[in-house]
Short mmCIF file of C-alpha atoms in Angstrom, two decimals:
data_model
loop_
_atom_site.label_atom_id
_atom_site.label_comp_id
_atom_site.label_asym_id
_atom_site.label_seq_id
_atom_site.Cartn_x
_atom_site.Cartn_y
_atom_site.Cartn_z
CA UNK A 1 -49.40 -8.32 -21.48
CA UNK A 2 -47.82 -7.65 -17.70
CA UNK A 3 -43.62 -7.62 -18.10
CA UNK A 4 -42.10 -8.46 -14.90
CA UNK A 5 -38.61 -9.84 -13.52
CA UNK A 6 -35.96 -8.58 -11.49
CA UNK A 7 -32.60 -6.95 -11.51
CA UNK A 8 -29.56 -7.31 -9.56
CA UNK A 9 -27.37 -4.40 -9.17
CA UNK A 10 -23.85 -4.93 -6.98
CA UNK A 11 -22.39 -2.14 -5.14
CA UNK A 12 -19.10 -1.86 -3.64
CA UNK A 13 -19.21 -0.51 -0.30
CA UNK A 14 -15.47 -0.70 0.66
CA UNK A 15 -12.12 -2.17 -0.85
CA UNK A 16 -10.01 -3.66 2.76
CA UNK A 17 -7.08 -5.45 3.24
CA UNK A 18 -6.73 -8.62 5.81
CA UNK A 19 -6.24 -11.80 5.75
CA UNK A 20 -7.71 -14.29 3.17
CA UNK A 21 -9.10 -17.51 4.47
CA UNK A 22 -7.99 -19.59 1.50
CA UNK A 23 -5.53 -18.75 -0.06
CA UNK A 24 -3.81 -17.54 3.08
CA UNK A 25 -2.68 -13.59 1.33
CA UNK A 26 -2.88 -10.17 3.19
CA UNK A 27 -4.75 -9.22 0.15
CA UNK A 28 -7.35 -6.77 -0.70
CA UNK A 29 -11.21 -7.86 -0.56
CA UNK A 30 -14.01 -6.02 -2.24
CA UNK A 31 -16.96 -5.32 0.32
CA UNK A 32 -20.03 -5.77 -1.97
CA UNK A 33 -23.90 -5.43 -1.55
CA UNK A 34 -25.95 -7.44 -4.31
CA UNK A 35 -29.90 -5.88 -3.86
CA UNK A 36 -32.15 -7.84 -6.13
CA UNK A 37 -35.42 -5.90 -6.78
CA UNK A 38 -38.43 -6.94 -8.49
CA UNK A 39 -39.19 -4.83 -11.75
CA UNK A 40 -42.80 -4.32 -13.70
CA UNK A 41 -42.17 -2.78 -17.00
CA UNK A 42 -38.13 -2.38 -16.59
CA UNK A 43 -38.97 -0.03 -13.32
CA UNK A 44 -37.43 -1.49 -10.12
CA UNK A 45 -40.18 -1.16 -7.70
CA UNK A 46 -39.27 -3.28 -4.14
CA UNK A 47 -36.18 -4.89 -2.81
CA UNK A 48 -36.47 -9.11 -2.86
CA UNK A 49 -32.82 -9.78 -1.19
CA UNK A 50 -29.93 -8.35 -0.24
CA UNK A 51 -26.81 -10.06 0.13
CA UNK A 52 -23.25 -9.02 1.31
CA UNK A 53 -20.22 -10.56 0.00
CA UNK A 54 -16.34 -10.21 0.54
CA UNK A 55 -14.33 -11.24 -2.85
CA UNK A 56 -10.02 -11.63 -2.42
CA UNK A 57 -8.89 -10.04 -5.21
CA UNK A 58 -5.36 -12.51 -4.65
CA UNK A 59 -7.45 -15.83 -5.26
CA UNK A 60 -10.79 -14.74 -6.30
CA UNK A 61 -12.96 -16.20 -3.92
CA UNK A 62 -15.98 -14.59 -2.81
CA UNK A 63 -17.33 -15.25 1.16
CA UNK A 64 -20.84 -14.29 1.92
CA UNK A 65 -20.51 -12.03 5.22
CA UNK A 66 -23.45 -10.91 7.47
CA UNK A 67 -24.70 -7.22 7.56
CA UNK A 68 -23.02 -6.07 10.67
CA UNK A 69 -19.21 -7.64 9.63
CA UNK A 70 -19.95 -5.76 6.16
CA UNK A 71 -21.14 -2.29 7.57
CA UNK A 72 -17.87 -2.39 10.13
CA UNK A 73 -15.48 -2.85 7.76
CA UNK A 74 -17.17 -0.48 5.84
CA UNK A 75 -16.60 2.15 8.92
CA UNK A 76 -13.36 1.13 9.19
CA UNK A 77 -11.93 1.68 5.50
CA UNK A 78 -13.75 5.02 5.72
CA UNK A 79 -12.13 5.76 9.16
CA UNK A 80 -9.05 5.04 7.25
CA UNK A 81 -9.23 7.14 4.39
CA UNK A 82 -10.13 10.30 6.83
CA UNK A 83 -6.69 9.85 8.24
CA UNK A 84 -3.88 10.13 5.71
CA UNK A 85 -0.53 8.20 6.82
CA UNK A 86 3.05 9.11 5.28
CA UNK A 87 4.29 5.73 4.16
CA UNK A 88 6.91 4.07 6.56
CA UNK A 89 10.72 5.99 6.18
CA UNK A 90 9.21 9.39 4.31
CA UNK A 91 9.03 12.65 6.17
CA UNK A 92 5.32 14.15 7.27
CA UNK A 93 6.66 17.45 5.79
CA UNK A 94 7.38 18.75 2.11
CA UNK A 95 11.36 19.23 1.26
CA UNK A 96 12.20 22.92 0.37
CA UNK A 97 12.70 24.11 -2.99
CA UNK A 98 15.93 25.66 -3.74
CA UNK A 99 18.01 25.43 -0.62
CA UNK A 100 21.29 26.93 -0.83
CA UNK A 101 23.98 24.32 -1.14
CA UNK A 102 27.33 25.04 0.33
CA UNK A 103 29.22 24.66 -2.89
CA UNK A 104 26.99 27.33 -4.34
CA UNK A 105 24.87 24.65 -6.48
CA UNK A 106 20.97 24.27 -5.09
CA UNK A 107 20.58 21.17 -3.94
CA UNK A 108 17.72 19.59 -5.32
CA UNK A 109 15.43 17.46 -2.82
CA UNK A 110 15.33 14.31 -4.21
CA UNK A 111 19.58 14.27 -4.61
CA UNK A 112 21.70 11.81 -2.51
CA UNK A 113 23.82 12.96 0.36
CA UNK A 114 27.37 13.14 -0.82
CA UNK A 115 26.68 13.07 -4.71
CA UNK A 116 29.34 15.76 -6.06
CA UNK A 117 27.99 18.95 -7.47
CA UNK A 118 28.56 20.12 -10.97
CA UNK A 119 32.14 20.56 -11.68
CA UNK A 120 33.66 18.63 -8.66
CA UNK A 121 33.82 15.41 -11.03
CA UNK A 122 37.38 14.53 -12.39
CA UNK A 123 38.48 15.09 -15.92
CA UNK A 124 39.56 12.91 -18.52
CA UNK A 125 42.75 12.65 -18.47
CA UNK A 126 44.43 13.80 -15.39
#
């Protein structure tokens, strides 16, 4: 008795942003590659296809792409990644602990200009 068949095994290769050509979304797209190999006894012995697919995660549609479109956006999402970007309106450089306020009181980083210190609030009452 010979057991033979194959098995498909999906890898994702990149997760990219652009444009999605139906539902019209910047969204995100998985970069997959599906290689189907043919097995003999449960062992995967030989590649049969290979097939490269972009799938919106907005919509849910899945494009097939050629080789060369998948491998460059590929390179680009890992060009990407080697350069980290400070979001848009955040300093590149890490707020001081503990900086002497003027009142006395360190001001914590991530308090508002102008908030009042401890004690400067009013009382009740006056």
């Amino acid at each position: 008795m010979l057991i033979w068949g194959w098995r498909t095994r999906i890898y994702v290769l990149a997760m990219t942003t652009f444009l999605c050509g139906r539902c019209g979304n910047p969204a995100s797209h998985a970069v997959r590659k599906a290689v189907t190999k043919f097995t003999l006894f449960f062992i995967p012995l030989f590649p049969i296809s290979v097939k490269y697919t972009a799938q919106c995660t907005f919509c849910g549609i899945e494009n097939r792409i050629p080789k060369e479109d998948a491998v460059r956006l590929q390179a680009q999402e890992e060009q990407n990644q080697a350069r980290p970007q400070a979001a848009p309106g955040y300093p590149q450089g890490l707020p001081q602990q503990g900086v002497q306020h003027p009142s006395g009181y360190p001001q914590h980083p991530s308090q508002p200009q102008g908030f009042p210190q401890p004690g400067q609030f009013p009382q009740q009452g006056q």
